[in-house]
Amino acid sequence: GQQVMQIPQYQHVQEGEDFTTYCNSSTTLSNIQWYKQRPGGHPVFLIQLVKSGEVKKQKRLTFQFGEAKKNSSLHITATQTTDVGTYFCAGSVTSGGSNYKLTFGKGTLLTVNP
Amino acid sequence: DADVTQTPRNRITKTGKRIMLECSQTKGHDRMYWYRQDPGLGLRLIYYSFDVKDINKGEISDGYSVSRQAQAKFSLSLESAIPNQTALYFCATSLAGLTDTQYFGPGTRLTVL
């Protein structure tokens, strides 16, 4: 079945350093979503990428969708303590006709040392 | 998201007990979902419902059942709880299908002793 692999599992950085998490799928994705979960909180939607090679930015966050639509990345420039949390990617594929399946990666836990 | 609420927020129960987790939403979405989160395993889909008359199994439905009482309410039941069902459970909604933005509730932390 479809798998969405996310690396690294953990990342600890000093405040001000950059951070990147990567998501790789065994199958071509229809689109990919990114979520952030603060410690003790619930996942919150960040963005959705649909097009091959798409790049989107949200302030210090840059999201990319690979040309083959099998991988994606989230890059944070100059991390801040407010960036702490677990970042999940979620890929969707067609699963018979118009039915889609959404598969979450296991997430990358980011901690930031002030 | 305050538009999606879950009760209880925390629950400790014993092996073999029946337990129900409830989810309500005021977003007006037809699609509702139950996920389970375990440390290091991410989010896994248990059941989903596209409307009141539509219930579908997710990837880990064994040991669980659901009820969609109304557009706004979706309950998850553990008929006979076992320790490996100890986890964080999230309800979510979406406007369209599974590929649409998921709006998660605050979660229910369930411990089965």
XYZ file of C-alpha atoms in Angstrom:
227
model
C 0.000 0.000 0.000
C 0.877 3.622 -0.181
C 3.521 4.818 2.222
C 4.585 8.307 3.070
C 7.988 8.463 4.667
C 9.053 11.565 6.553
C 12.546 12.432 7.730
C 14.086 13.271 10.051
C 12.011 11.978 12.952
C 13.529 14.561 15.283
C 15.458 17.792 14.771
C 16.912 20.045 17.422
C 18.203 23.436 16.359
C 19.482 26.623 17.881
C 17.190 29.568 17.472
C 18.049 31.313 14.233
C 19.164 28.156 12.421
C 17.279 26.803 9.469
C 15.211 23.607 9.489
C 14.001 21.265 6.761
C 11.768 18.219 6.854
C 11.308 15.908 3.901
C 8.419 13.758 2.798
C 8.710 10.921 0.270
C 5.999 8.761 -1.212
C 6.211 5.362 -2.847
C 3.514 6.426 -5.294
C 2.648 9.564 -7.217
C 0.566 11.903 -5.131
C -2.463 13.902 -6.232
C -1.566 16.562 -3.731
C 0.189 16.972 -0.423
C -0.807 18.816 2.723
C 1.319 20.012 5.618
C 0.168 20.289 9.222
C 1.741 21.575 12.420
C 0.996 20.181 15.860
C 2.175 22.166 18.845
C 3.098 20.170 21.976
C -0.137 19.102 23.660
C -2.185 20.426 20.767
C -3.895 19.156 17.679
C -2.753 19.188 14.040
C -3.414 22.472 12.285
C -3.436 22.797 8.512
C -0.628 24.851 7.031
C -0.819 24.456 3.271
C -1.714 22.255 0.323
C 0.420 21.732 -2.793
C -1.144 20.384 -5.952
C 1.023 21.134 -8.968
C 4.237 19.444 -10.013
C 7.222 21.571 -8.951
C 5.031 23.935 -6.957
C 6.672 26.232 -4.410
C 4.704 28.197 -1.849
C 5.875 30.518 0.886
C 4.342 31.580 4.163
C 6.612 34.133 5.810
C 9.653 32.081 6.911
C 8.178 28.771 5.716
C 8.822 27.472 2.191
C 6.975 24.449 0.870
C 7.991 22.524 -2.246
C 6.345 19.754 -4.232
C 8.656 17.659 -6.386
C 8.488 17.485 -10.156
C 7.440 13.840 -10.007
C 4.895 14.581 -7.264
C 6.462 11.921 -5.073
C 8.280 14.145 -2.616
C 7.858 17.370 -0.754
C 9.748 19.506 1.714
C 9.104 22.152 4.313
C 11.916 24.593 5.034
C 11.879 27.086 7.890
C 14.345 29.963 7.719
C 15.771 31.362 10.941
C 13.761 29.268 13.366
C 12.081 30.824 16.363
C 10.867 29.231 19.589
C 7.325 29.564 18.285
C 8.198 27.058 15.541
C 8.447 24.237 18.079
C 6.142 21.333 17.290
C 5.654 18.316 15.097
C 5.292 18.867 11.367
C 3.318 16.312 9.393
C 2.947 15.842 5.695
C -0.150 14.092 4.353
C -0.284 12.779 0.830
C -3.371 11.829 -1.112
C -3.703 9.406 -3.991
C -6.510 8.083 -6.086
C -7.812 4.810 -4.738
C -10.328 3.541 -7.238
C -12.381 5.991 -9.239
C -12.950 9.245 -7.440
C -12.124 7.872 -4.024
C -8.984 9.304 -2.466
C -6.829 8.029 0.346
C -4.956 10.388 2.656
C -1.814 9.059 4.320
C 0.059 10.952 6.990
C 3.795 10.796 7.464
C 5.012 10.021 10.976
C 6.031 13.611 11.509
C 9.186 15.524 12.386
C 9.455 16.872 15.912
C 11.251 20.211 15.912
C 12.694 21.605 19.104
C 14.380 25.006 19.247
C 16.958 26.038 21.801
C 16.609 29.758 22.599
C -10.139 24.433 16.270
C -12.976 25.526 18.549
C -15.481 24.550 15.849
C -14.701 20.890 16.478
C -15.134 19.653 20.033
C -14.422 16.294 21.601
C -15.578 14.759 24.845
C -14.130 13.577 27.091
C -10.690 15.179 26.805
C -9.111 12.546 28.994
C -10.330 9.107 29.970
C -8.865 6.238 31.936
C -10.659 2.938 31.686
C -10.077 -0.736 32.325
C -9.611 -3.620 29.940
C -12.911 -4.991 28.701
C -14.939 -1.855 29.316
C -17.024 -0.246 26.606
C -16.213 3.355 25.977
C -17.553 6.041 23.674
C -15.751 9.112 22.449
C -17.886 11.899 21.085
C -17.250 14.565 18.491
C -19.352 17.563 17.576
C -18.741 20.229 14.961
C -20.299 23.543 14.087
C -18.478 23.985 10.772
C -21.357 22.574 8.765
C -19.096 20.008 7.111
C -20.496 16.750 5.826
C -17.220 14.843 6.114
C -16.066 13.613 9.517
C -13.164 11.406 10.528
C -11.658 9.580 13.483
C -7.881 9.298 13.722
C -5.600 7.660 16.210
C -2.182 9.071 17.092
C 0.552 7.022 18.706
C 4.057 8.301 19.465
C 6.271 7.823 16.440
C 3.442 6.475 14.288
C 1.764 9.633 13.124
C -1.959 9.787 12.464
C -3.873 6.742 11.297
C -7.429 6.797 10.027
C -9.914 4.628 11.918
C -13.252 5.463 10.281
C -14.720 8.190 8.150
C -18.173 9.340 7.163
C -19.141 11.430 4.178
C -22.705 11.952 5.355
C -25.156 10.586 7.900
C -25.840 7.459 5.850
C -22.266 6.829 4.779
C -19.727 5.089 7.041
C -16.388 3.768 5.822
C -13.570 1.848 7.434
C -10.134 3.369 7.546
C -6.835 1.566 7.823
C -7.187 0.467 11.466
C -10.901 -0.097 12.119
C -10.640 -3.442 13.952
C -11.852 -3.126 17.547
C -13.700 0.125 16.847
C -17.167 1.107 15.700
C -18.718 4.470 14.883
C -22.080 6.142 14.752
C -23.032 9.248 12.788
C -26.000 10.520 14.723
C -26.356 13.743 12.767
C -24.361 15.871 10.377
C -22.698 17.496 13.367
C -22.047 14.431 15.515
C -19.758 11.460 15.013
C -19.028 9.019 17.829
C -16.310 6.416 18.163
C -16.849 3.340 20.328
C -14.491 0.765 21.714
C -16.719 -2.217 22.428
C -14.217 -3.949 24.687
C -11.192 -1.783 25.344
C -7.719 -3.303 25.396
C -4.410 -1.750 26.529
C -3.011 -1.335 23.019
C -5.884 1.042 22.287
C -4.228 3.506 24.630
C -3.622 6.505 22.392
C -4.587 10.045 21.502
C -7.768 10.143 19.417
C -8.633 12.989 17.100
C -11.867 13.784 15.359
C -11.619 15.838 12.191
C -13.913 17.353 9.597
C -13.500 18.513 6.046
C -15.658 20.410 3.603
C -14.992 18.069 0.705
C -13.379 14.627 0.662
C -10.249 13.151 2.145
C -8.028 15.387 0.040
C -9.513 18.530 1.504
C -8.177 20.415 4.511
C -8.736 18.462 7.714
C -9.940 20.468 10.732
C -9.022 18.627 13.889
C -10.626 18.661 17.296
C -8.557 19.034 20.476
C -8.189 15.298 20.968
C -9.114 12.714 23.589
C -6.344 11.033 25.525
C -7.467 7.500 26.297
C -5.663 5.174 28.677
C -6.724 1.537 28.951
C -5.352 -0.225 31.993
